[in-house]
Short mmCIF file of C-alpha atoms in Angstrom, two decimals:
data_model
loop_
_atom_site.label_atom_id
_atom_site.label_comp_id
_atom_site.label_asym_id
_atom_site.label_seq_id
_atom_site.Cartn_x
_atom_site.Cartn_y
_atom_site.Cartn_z
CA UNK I 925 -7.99 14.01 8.76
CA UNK I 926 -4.75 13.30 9.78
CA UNK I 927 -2.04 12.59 7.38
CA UNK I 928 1.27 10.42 6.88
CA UNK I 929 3.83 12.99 5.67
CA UNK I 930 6.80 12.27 3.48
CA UNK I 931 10.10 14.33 2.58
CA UNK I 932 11.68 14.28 0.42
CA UNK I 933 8.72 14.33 -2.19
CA UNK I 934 11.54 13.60 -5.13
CA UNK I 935 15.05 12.99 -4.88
CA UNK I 936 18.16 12.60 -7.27
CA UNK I 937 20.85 10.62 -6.38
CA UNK I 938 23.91 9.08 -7.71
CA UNK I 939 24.41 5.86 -7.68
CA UNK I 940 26.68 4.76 -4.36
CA UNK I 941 25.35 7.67 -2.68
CA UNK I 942 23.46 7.81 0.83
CA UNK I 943 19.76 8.51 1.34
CA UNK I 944 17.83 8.91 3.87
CA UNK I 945 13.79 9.58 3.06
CA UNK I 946 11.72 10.87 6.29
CA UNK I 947 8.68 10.34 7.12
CA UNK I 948 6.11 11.33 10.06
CA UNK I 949 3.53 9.05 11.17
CA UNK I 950 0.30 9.67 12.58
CA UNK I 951 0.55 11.03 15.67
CA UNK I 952 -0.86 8.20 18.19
CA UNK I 953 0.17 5.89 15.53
CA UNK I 954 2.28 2.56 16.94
CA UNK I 955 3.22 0.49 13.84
CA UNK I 956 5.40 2.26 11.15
CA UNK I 957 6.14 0.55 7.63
CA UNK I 958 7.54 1.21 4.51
CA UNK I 959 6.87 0.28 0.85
CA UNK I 960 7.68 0.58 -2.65
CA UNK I 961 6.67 0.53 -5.77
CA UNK I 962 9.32 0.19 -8.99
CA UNK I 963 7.93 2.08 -11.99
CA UNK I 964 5.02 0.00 -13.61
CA UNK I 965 5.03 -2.74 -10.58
CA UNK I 966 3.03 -3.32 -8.08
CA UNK I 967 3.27 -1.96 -4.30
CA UNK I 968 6.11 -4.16 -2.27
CA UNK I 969 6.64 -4.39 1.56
CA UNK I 970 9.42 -3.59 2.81
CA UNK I 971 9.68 -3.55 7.01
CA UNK I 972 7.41 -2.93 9.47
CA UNK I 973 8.34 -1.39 12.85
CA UNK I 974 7.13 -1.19 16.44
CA UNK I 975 8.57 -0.65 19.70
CA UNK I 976 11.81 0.48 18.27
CA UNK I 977 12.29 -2.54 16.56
CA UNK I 978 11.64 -4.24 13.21
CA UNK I 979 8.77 -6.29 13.80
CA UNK I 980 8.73 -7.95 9.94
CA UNK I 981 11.07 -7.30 6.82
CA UNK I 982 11.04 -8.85 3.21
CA UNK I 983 13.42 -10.06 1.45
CA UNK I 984 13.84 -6.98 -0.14
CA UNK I 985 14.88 -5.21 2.77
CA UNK I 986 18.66 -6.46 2.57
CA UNK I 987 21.80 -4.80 4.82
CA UNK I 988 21.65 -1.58 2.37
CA UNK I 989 18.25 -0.97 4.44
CA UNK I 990 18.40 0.84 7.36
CA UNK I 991 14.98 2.19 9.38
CA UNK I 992 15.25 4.25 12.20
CA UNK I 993 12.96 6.40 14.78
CA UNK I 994 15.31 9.12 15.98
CA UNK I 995 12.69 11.25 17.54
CA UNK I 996 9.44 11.11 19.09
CA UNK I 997 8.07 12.30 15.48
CA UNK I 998 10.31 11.19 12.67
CA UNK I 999 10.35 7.88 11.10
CA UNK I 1000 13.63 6.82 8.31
CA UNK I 1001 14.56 4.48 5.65
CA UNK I 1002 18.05 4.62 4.84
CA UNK I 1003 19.99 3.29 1.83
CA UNK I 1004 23.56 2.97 2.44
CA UNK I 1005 24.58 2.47 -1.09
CA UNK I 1006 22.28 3.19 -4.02
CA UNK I 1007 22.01 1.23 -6.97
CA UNK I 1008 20.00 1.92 -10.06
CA UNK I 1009 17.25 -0.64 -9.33
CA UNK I 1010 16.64 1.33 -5.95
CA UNK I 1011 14.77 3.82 -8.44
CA UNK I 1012 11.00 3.50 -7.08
CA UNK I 1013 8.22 5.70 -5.23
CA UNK I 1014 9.06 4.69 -1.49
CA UNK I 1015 5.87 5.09 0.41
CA UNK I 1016 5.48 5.53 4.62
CA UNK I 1017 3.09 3.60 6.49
CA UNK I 1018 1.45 3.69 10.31
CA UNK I 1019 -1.42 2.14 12.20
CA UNK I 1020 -2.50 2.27 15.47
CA UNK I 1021 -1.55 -1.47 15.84
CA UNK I 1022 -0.46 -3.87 13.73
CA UNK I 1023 -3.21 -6.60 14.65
CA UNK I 1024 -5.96 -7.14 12.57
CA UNK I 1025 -8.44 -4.90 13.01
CA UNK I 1026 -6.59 -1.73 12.02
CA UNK I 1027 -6.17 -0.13 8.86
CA UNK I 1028 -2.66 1.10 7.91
CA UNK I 1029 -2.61 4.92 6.27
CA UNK I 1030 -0.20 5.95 3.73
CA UNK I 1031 1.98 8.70 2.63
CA UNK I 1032 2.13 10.76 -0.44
CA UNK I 1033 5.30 8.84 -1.51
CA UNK I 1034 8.71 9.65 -1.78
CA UNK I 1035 10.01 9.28 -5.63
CA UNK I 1036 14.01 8.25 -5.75
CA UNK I 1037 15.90 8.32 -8.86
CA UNK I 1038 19.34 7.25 -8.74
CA UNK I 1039 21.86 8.02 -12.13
CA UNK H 778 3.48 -19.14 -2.10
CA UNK H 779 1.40 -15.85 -0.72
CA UNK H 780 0.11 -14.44 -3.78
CA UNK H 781 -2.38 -11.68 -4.98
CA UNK H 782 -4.16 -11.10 -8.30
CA UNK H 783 -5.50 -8.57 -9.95
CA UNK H 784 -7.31 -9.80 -13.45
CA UNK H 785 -7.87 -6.81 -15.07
CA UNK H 786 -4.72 -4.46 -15.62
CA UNK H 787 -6.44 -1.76 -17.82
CA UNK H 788 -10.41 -0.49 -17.60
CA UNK H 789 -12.21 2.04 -19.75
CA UNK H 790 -16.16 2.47 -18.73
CA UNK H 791 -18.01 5.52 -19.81
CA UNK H 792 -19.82 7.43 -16.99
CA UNK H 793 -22.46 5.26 -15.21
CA UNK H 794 -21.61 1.92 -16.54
CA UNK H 795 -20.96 -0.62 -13.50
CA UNK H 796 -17.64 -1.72 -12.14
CA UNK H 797 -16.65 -5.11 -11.07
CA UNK H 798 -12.77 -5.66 -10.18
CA UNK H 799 -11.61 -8.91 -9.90
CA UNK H 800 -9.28 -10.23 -7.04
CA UNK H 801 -8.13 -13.15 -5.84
CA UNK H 802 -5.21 -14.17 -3.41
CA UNK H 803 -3.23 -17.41 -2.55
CA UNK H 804 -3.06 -17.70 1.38
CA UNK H 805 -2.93 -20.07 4.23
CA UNK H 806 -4.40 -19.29 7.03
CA UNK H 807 -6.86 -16.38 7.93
CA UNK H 808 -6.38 -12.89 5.84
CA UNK H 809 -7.55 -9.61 5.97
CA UNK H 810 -8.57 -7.93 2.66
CA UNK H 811 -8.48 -4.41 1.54
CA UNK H 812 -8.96 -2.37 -1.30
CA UNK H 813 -7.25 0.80 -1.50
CA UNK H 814 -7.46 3.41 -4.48
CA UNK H 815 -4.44 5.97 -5.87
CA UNK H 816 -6.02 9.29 -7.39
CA UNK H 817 -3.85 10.80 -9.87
CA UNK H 818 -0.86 12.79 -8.24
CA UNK H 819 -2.27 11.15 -4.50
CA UNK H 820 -1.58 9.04 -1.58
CA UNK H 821 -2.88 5.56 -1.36
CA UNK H 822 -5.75 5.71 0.53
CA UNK H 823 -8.50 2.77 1.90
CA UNK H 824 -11.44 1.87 -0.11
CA UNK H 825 -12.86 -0.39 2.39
CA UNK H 826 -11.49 -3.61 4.11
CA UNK H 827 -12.70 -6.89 5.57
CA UNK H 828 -11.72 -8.51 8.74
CA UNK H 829 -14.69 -10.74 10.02
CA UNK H 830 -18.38 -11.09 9.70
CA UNK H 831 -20.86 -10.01 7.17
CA UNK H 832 -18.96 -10.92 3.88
CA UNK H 833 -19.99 -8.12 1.89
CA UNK H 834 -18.16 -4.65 2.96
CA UNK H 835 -19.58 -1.51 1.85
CA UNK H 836 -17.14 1.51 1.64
CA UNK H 837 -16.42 5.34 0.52
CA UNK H 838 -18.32 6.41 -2.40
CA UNK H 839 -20.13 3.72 -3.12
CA UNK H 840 -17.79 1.03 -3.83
CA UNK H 841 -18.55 -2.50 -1.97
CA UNK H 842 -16.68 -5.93 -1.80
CA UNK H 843 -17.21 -9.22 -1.40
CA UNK H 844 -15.30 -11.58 0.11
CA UNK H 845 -15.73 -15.57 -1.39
CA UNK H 846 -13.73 -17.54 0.89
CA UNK H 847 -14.24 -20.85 -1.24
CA UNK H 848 -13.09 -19.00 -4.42
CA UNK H 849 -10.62 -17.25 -2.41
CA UNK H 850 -11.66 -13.91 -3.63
CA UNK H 851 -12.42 -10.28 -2.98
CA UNK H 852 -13.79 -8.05 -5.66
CA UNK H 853 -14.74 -4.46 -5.73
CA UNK H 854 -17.91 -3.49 -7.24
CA UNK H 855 -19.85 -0.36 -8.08
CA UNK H 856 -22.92 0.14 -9.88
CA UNK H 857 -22.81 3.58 -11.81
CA UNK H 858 -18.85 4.93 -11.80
CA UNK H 859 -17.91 8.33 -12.52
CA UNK H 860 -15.60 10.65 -13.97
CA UNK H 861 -14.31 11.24 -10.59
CA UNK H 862 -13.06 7.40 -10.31
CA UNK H 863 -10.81 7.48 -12.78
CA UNK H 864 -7.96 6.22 -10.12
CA UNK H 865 -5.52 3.03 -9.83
CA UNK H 866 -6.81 0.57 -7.70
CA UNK H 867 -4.85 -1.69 -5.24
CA UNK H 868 -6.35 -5.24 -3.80
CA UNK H 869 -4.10 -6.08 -0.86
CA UNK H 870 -4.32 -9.01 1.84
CA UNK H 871 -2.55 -9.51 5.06
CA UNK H 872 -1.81 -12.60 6.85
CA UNK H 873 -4.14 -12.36 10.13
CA UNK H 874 -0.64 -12.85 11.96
CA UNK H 875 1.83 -10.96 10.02
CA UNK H 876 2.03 -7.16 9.41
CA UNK H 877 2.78 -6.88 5.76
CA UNK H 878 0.55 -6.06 3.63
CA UNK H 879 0.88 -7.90 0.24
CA UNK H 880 -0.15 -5.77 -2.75
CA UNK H 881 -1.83 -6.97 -6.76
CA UNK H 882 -0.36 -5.54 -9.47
CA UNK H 883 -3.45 -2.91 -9.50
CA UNK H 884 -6.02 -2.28 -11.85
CA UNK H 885 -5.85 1.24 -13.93
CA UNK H 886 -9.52 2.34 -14.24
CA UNK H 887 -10.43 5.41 -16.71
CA UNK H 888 -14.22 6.34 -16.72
CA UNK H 889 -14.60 8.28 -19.84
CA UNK H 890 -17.63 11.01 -19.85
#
């Protein structure tokens, strides 16, 4: 079955630092998302994209929140700036659509810990 | 305010007993529904989900939901769990027009043999 893929699978960062976490959709996948989840919270949304554009974004997803699709493959989140409450499992996201009728698959997870 | 709940925050069952998660959500409009389970050390991935028509979903390894739209609710059920389940498990609705799916707090579910 195919698979959303994740890398890093853990990272350490100082706090202020840049990361970037990668992630590769499904292949004929169109809507990409990602998500997190703080130790002991629930799963948050954080942006959805399509089209090479954010389609939806929380409130969560402030200007320290970058997502980009450099490649034909490759889907980032970037933090410009982390903070210690950035520490969470950030998980990747794609559908074929973003309508109704599709499910959306998820990664293995990406844990940040920033010191 | 869009809201999901998930009543029960910690189950223990032994082997066999039957399962019956509670969820229910705070929405305007039409939703989807989905239930999605975390094994230990895994990915998220989709129990079963409802978009339309018969209100009761049925889903991977037995597990089935129902969907109450007056009580505004969605619970998983299954009638003899197993070791196997032991998992976290994720109620989640989406807004029929929106793209974000809006997670419960999960319920942690340990079936003791």
């Amino acid at each position: 079955e195919p698979e959303v893929t994740q890398t890093p699978s853990h990272q350490v960062t100082q706090m202020g630092q840049e990361v970037i976490l990668r992630c590769v959709p499904i292949s004929n996948h169109l809507y990409f998302y990602w998500y997190r989840q703080i130790l002991g919270q629930k799963v948050e949304f954080l942006v959805s994209f399509y089209n090479n554009e954010i389609s939806e974004k929380s409130e969560i997803f402030d200007d320290q929140f970058s997502v980009e699709r450099p490649d034909g493959s490759n889907f980032t989140l970037k933090i410009r700036s982390t903070k210690l409450e950035d520490s969470a499992m950030y998980f990747c996201a794609s559908s074929e659509a973003g309508n109704s009728g599709n499910t959306i698959y998820f990664g293995e997870g990406s844990w940040l810990t920033v010191v | 305010a869009q809201s999901v709940s998930q009543h029960n925050h910690h189950v223990i069952l032994s082997e066999a007993a039957s399962l019956e998660l509670g969820c229910n959500y705070s929405y305007g409009g039409t939703v989807n529904l989905f239930w999605y389970v975390q094994y230990p050390g895994q990915h998220l991935q989709l129990l079963l989900k409802y978009f339309s028509g018969d209100p009761l979903v049925k889903g991977i390894k037995g597990f089935e939901a129902e969907f109450i739209k007056s009580k505004f609710s969605f619970n998983l059920r299954k009638p003899s769990v197993q070791w196997s389940d032991t998992a976290e498990y994720f109620c989640a609705v989406k807004s029929n027009s929106g793209y974000a799916l809006n997670f419960g707090k999960g319920t942690s579910l340990l079936v003791t043999p």
